[in-house]
Amino acid sequence: MAGLKKKRRIQFVLAAAVVMVAGVALMGYAFRDGIEFFRSPSQIAEELPQDGERFRLGGLVKEGSWQRGVPHQFVITDLEAEFPVVYEGLLPDLFSEGTGTIVTGEIQSGVFQATEVLAKHDEQYMPKEVADALKEQGVYKPEGS
């Protein structure tokens, strides 16, 4: 009788382990398209992402680069490197040249094809990822400092 209990306990533990491994594998499969990494133009210049890889590109909208229309064309810069962006859609009201922005999409034929554009929400704000990337290069200085 003791041998049967031990055998069932081992079977239960193995079954639970298989279910846990399957659950982790399914979660990883589900997240593979949902995870978007952030990159700055300098990071893209160092290492070009794989074709079709979705990620976020952040920096400042280069002064004089915004060509209004459909599609909108502009350049994202971190003041060391820059990357051209094309976006078909409505831009946020606070989107303007010289301000921080983050775009989501992928690179196609050397141009970042954006599917989403995020802009600052007031005069003092800059997205954390953009501020961190600019701070690393010694370019960004917060207001009032």
PDB file of C-alpha atoms in Angstrom:
ATOM      1  CA  MET A   1       0.000   0.000   0.000  1.00  0.00           C
ATOM      2  CA  ALA A   2       2.865   2.403   0.833  1.00  0.00           C
ATOM      3  CA  GLY A   3       4.435   1.697  -2.568  1.00  0.00           C
ATOM      4  CA  LEU A   4       1.208   2.623  -4.360  1.00  0.00           C
ATOM      5  CA  LYS A   5       0.956   5.974  -2.511  1.00  0.00           C
ATOM      6  CA  LYS A   6       4.570   6.775  -3.339  1.00  0.00           C
ATOM      7  CA  LYS A   7       4.017   5.879  -7.004  1.00  0.00           C
ATOM      8  CA  ARG A   8       0.889   8.089  -7.199  1.00  0.00           C
ATOM      9  CA  ARG A   9       2.692  10.986  -5.505  1.00  0.00           C
ATOM     10  CA  ILE A  10       5.530  10.754  -8.042  1.00  0.00           C
ATOM     11  CA  GLN A  11       3.000  10.639 -10.901  1.00  0.00           C
ATOM     12  CA  PHE A  12       1.239  13.708  -9.477  1.00  0.00           C
ATOM     13  CA  VAL A  13       4.513  15.662  -9.172  1.00  0.00           C
ATOM     14  CA  LEU A  14       5.529  14.723 -12.737  1.00  0.00           C
ATOM     15  CA  ALA A  15       2.096  15.692 -14.099  1.00  0.00           C
ATOM     16  CA  ALA A  16       2.264  19.040 -12.269  1.00  0.00           C
ATOM     17  CA  ALA A  17       5.744  19.664 -13.665  1.00  0.00           C
ATOM     18  CA  VAL A  18       4.547  18.909 -17.224  1.00  0.00           C
ATOM     19  CA  VAL A  19       1.587  21.285 -16.800  1.00  0.00           C
ATOM     20  CA  MET A  20       3.876  24.036 -15.451  1.00  0.00           C
ATOM     21  CA  VAL A  21       6.346  23.634 -18.324  1.00  0.00           C
ATOM     22  CA  ALA A  22       3.482  23.716 -20.836  1.00  0.00           C
ATOM     23  CA  GLY A  23       2.082  26.857 -19.170  1.00  0.00           C
ATOM     24  CA  VAL A  24       5.431  28.654 -19.297  1.00  0.00           C
ATOM     25  CA  ALA A  25       5.885  27.637 -22.948  1.00  0.00           C
ATOM     26  CA  LEU A  26       2.425  28.968 -23.843  1.00  0.00           C
ATOM     27  CA  MET A  27       3.115  32.243 -22.023  1.00  0.00           C
ATOM     28  CA  GLY A  28       6.401  32.654 -23.878  1.00  0.00           C
ATOM     29  CA  TYR A  29       4.669  31.962 -27.180  1.00  0.00           C
ATOM     30  CA  ALA A  30       1.943  34.510 -26.393  1.00  0.00           C
ATOM     31  CA  PHE A  31       4.440  37.207 -25.354  1.00  0.00           C
ATOM     32  CA  ARG A  32       6.754  36.870 -28.348  1.00  0.00           C
ATOM     33  CA  ASP A  33       4.808  39.471 -30.374  1.00  0.00           C
ATOM     34  CA  GLY A  34       3.826  41.595 -27.396  1.00  0.00           C
ATOM     35  CA  ILE A  35       7.298  42.489 -26.153  1.00  0.00           C
ATOM     36  CA  GLU A  36       8.666  45.637 -27.754  1.00  0.00           C
ATOM     37  CA  PHE A  37      12.170  46.727 -26.882  1.00  0.00           C
ATOM     38  CA  PHE A  38      13.197  50.386 -26.781  1.00  0.00           C
ATOM     39  CA  ARG A  39      16.125  51.624 -28.848  1.00  0.00           C
ATOM     40  CA  SER A  40      17.666  55.016 -29.533  1.00  0.00           C
ATOM     41  CA  PRO A  41      18.990  56.058 -32.961  1.00  0.00           C
ATOM     42  CA  SER A  42      22.571  55.532 -31.694  1.00  0.00           C
ATOM     43  CA  GLN A  43      21.757  51.955 -30.687  1.00  0.00           C
ATOM     44  CA  ILE A  44      20.287  51.289 -34.141  1.00  0.00           C
ATOM     45  CA  ALA A  45      23.406  52.737 -35.774  1.00  0.00           C
ATOM     46  CA  GLU A  46      25.554  50.335 -33.718  1.00  0.00           C
ATOM     47  CA  GLU A  47      23.446  47.255 -34.394  1.00  0.00           C
ATOM     48  CA  LEU A  48      20.639  47.178 -36.947  1.00  0.00           C
ATOM     49  CA  PRO A  49      17.602  45.170 -35.743  1.00  0.00           C
ATOM     50  CA  GLN A  50      16.478  42.078 -37.637  1.00  0.00           C
ATOM     51  CA  ASP A  51      14.019  42.509 -40.514  1.00  0.00           C
ATOM     52  CA  GLY A  52      10.457  42.523 -39.260  1.00  0.00           C
ATOM     53  CA  GLU A  53      11.481  42.995 -35.617  1.00  0.00           C
ATOM     54  CA  ARG A  54       8.988  45.264 -33.857  1.00  0.00           C
ATOM     55  CA  PHE A  55      10.443  47.731 -31.369  1.00  0.00           C
ATOM     56  CA  ARG A  56      10.183  51.263 -30.037  1.00  0.00           C
ATOM     57  CA  LEU A  57      12.405  54.055 -31.292  1.00  0.00           C
ATOM     58  CA  GLY A  58      12.713  57.163 -29.163  1.00  0.00           C
ATOM     59  CA  GLY A  59      14.431  60.498 -29.231  1.00  0.00           C
ATOM     60  CA  LEU A  60      13.813  64.053 -30.319  1.00  0.00           C
ATOM     61  CA  VAL A  61      12.024  65.071 -33.512  1.00  0.00           C
ATOM     62  CA  LYS A  62      14.795  66.767 -35.504  1.00  0.00           C
ATOM     63  CA  GLU A  63      14.196  70.455 -36.199  1.00  0.00           C
ATOM     64  CA  GLY A  64      13.196  71.072 -39.819  1.00  0.00           C
ATOM     65  CA  SER A  65      12.668  67.394 -40.624  1.00  0.00           C
ATOM     66  CA  TRP A  66       8.882  67.071 -40.297  1.00  0.00           C
ATOM     67  CA  GLN A  67       7.171  66.810 -43.679  1.00  0.00           C
ATOM     68  CA  ARG A  68       3.458  67.077 -43.000  1.00  0.00           C
ATOM     69  CA  GLY A  69       1.049  65.110 -45.103  1.00  0.00           C
ATOM     70  CA  VAL A  70       0.004  61.541 -45.594  1.00  0.00           C
ATOM     71  CA  PRO A  71       2.272  59.882 -44.772  1.00  0.00           C
ATOM     72  CA  HIS A  72       4.019  62.088 -42.223  1.00  0.00           C
ATOM     73  CA  GLN A  73       7.796  61.947 -42.539  1.00  0.00           C
ATOM     74  CA  PHE A  74      10.225  63.087 -39.867  1.00  0.00           C
ATOM     75  CA  VAL A  75      13.589  62.212 -38.358  1.00  0.00           C
ATOM     76  CA  ILE A  76      14.171  60.965 -34.792  1.00  0.00           C
ATOM     77  CA  THR A  77      17.531  61.963 -33.319  1.00  0.00           C
ATOM     78  CA  ASP A  78      19.403  61.597 -30.050  1.00  0.00           C
ATOM     79  CA  LEU A  79      21.810  64.322 -31.216  1.00  0.00           C
ATOM     80  CA  GLU A  80      24.454  61.714 -32.073  1.00  0.00           C
ATOM     81  CA  ALA A  81      22.596  59.633 -34.642  1.00  0.00           C
ATOM     82  CA  GLU A  82      19.312  59.973 -36.468  1.00  0.00           C
ATOM     83  CA  PHE A  83      16.794  57.738 -38.176  1.00  0.00           C
ATOM     84  CA  PRO A  84      14.022  58.539 -40.697  1.00  0.00           C
ATOM     85  CA  VAL A  85      10.427  57.705 -39.738  1.00  0.00           C
ATOM     86  CA  VAL A  86       7.256  57.399 -41.824  1.00  0.00           C
ATOM     87  CA  TYR A  87       3.829  57.371 -40.180  1.00  0.00           C
ATOM     88  CA  GLU A  88       0.405  57.126 -41.789  1.00  0.00           C
ATOM     89  CA  GLY A  89      -2.184  58.341 -39.348  1.00  0.00           C
ATOM     90  CA  LEU A  90      -3.106  61.192 -37.064  1.00  0.00           C
ATOM     91  CA  LEU A  91      -0.269  62.537 -34.959  1.00  0.00           C
ATOM     92  CA  PRO A  92      -0.870  63.549 -31.331  1.00  0.00           C
ATOM     93  CA  ASP A  93      -1.744  67.239 -30.874  1.00  0.00           C
ATOM     94  CA  LEU A  94       1.434  67.868 -28.869  1.00  0.00           C
ATOM     95  CA  PHE A  95       3.729  66.315 -31.497  1.00  0.00           C
ATOM     96  CA  SER A  96       6.207  68.934 -32.735  1.00  0.00           C
ATOM     97  CA  GLU A  97       9.799  69.386 -33.824  1.00  0.00           C
ATOM     98  CA  GLY A  98      12.438  69.494 -31.107  1.00  0.00           C
ATOM     99  CA  THR A  99      10.340  67.524 -28.622  1.00  0.00           C
ATOM    100  CA  GLY A 100      10.630  64.004 -27.245  1.00  0.00           C
ATOM    101  CA  THR A 101       8.673  61.218 -28.879  1.00  0.00           C
ATOM    102  CA  ILE A 102       8.515  57.441 -29.020  1.00  0.00           C
ATOM    103  CA  VAL A 103       7.376  55.575 -32.135  1.00  0.00           C
ATOM    104  CA  THR A 104       6.469  51.896 -32.371  1.00  0.00           C
ATOM    105  CA  GLY A 105       6.971  49.861 -35.538  1.00  0.00           C
ATOM    106  CA  GLU A 106       9.660  48.195 -37.624  1.00  0.00           C
ATOM    107  CA  ILE A 107      12.351  49.029 -40.161  1.00  0.00           C
ATOM    108  CA  GLN A 108      11.523  48.450 -43.825  1.00  0.00           C
ATOM    109  CA  SER A 109      13.956  49.422 -46.588  1.00  0.00           C
ATOM    110  CA  GLY A 110      16.042  51.559 -44.230  1.00  0.00           C
ATOM    111  CA  VAL A 111      13.081  53.601 -42.961  1.00  0.00           C
ATOM    112  CA  PHE A 112      11.246  53.132 -39.673  1.00  0.00           C
ATOM    113  CA  GLN A 113       7.589  52.406 -40.505  1.00  0.00           C
ATOM    114  CA  ALA A 114       5.703  53.603 -37.421  1.00  0.00           C
ATOM    115  CA  THR A 115       2.351  52.166 -36.406  1.00  0.00           C
ATOM    116  CA  GLU A 116       2.037  54.301 -33.255  1.00  0.00           C
ATOM    117  CA  VAL A 117       3.405  57.698 -32.224  1.00  0.00           C
ATOM    118  CA  LEU A 118       3.557  58.851 -28.603  1.00  0.00           C
ATOM    119  CA  ALA A 119       4.340  62.469 -27.749  1.00  0.00           C
ATOM    120  CA  LYS A 120       5.029  64.334 -24.545  1.00  0.00           C
ATOM    121  CA  HIS A 121       1.986  65.455 -22.586  1.00  0.00           C
ATOM    122  CA  ASP A 122       3.216  68.856 -21.364  1.00  0.00           C
ATOM    123  CA  GLU A 123       6.115  71.259 -21.763  1.00  0.00           C
ATOM    124  CA  GLN A 124       8.182  69.702 -18.957  1.00  0.00           C
ATOM    125  CA  TYR A 125       7.747  66.019 -19.810  1.00  0.00           C
ATOM    126  CA  MET A 126      10.023  63.718 -21.752  1.00  0.00           C
ATOM    127  CA  PRO A 127       9.422  59.930 -21.946  1.00  0.00           C
ATOM    128  CA  LYS A 128      11.624  58.095 -19.426  1.00  0.00           C
ATOM    129  CA  GLU A 129      13.268  55.892 -22.070  1.00  0.00           C
ATOM    130  CA  VAL A 130      14.157  58.931 -24.190  1.00  0.00           C
ATOM    131  CA  ALA A 131      15.482  60.880 -21.187  1.00  0.00           C
ATOM    132  CA  ASP A 132      17.587  57.893 -20.071  1.00  0.00           C
ATOM    133  CA  ALA A 133      19.060  57.428 -23.559  1.00  0.00           C
ATOM    134  CA  LEU A 134      19.915  61.136 -23.813  1.00  0.00           C
ATOM    135  CA  LYS A 135      21.364  61.171 -20.267  1.00  0.00           C
ATOM    136  CA  GLU A 136      23.684  58.273 -21.183  1.00  0.00           C
ATOM    137  CA  GLN A 137      25.138  60.466 -23.902  1.00  0.00           C
ATOM    138  CA  GLY A 138      25.362  63.520 -21.633  1.00  0.00           C
ATOM    139  CA  VAL A 139      22.943  65.467 -23.817  1.00  0.00           C
ATOM    140  CA  TYR A 140      19.757  65.660 -21.721  1.00  0.00           C
ATOM    141  CA  LYS A 141      19.540  68.092 -18.854  1.00  0.00           C
ATOM    142  CA  PRO A 142      16.209  68.309 -17.022  1.00  0.00           C
ATOM    143  CA  GLU A 143      14.413  71.677 -16.844  1.00  0.00           C
ATOM    144  CA  GLY A 144      15.570  73.831 -13.944  1.00  0.00           C
ATOM    145  CA  SER A 145      19.005  72.233 -13.585  1.00  0.00           C
TER     146      SER A 145
END
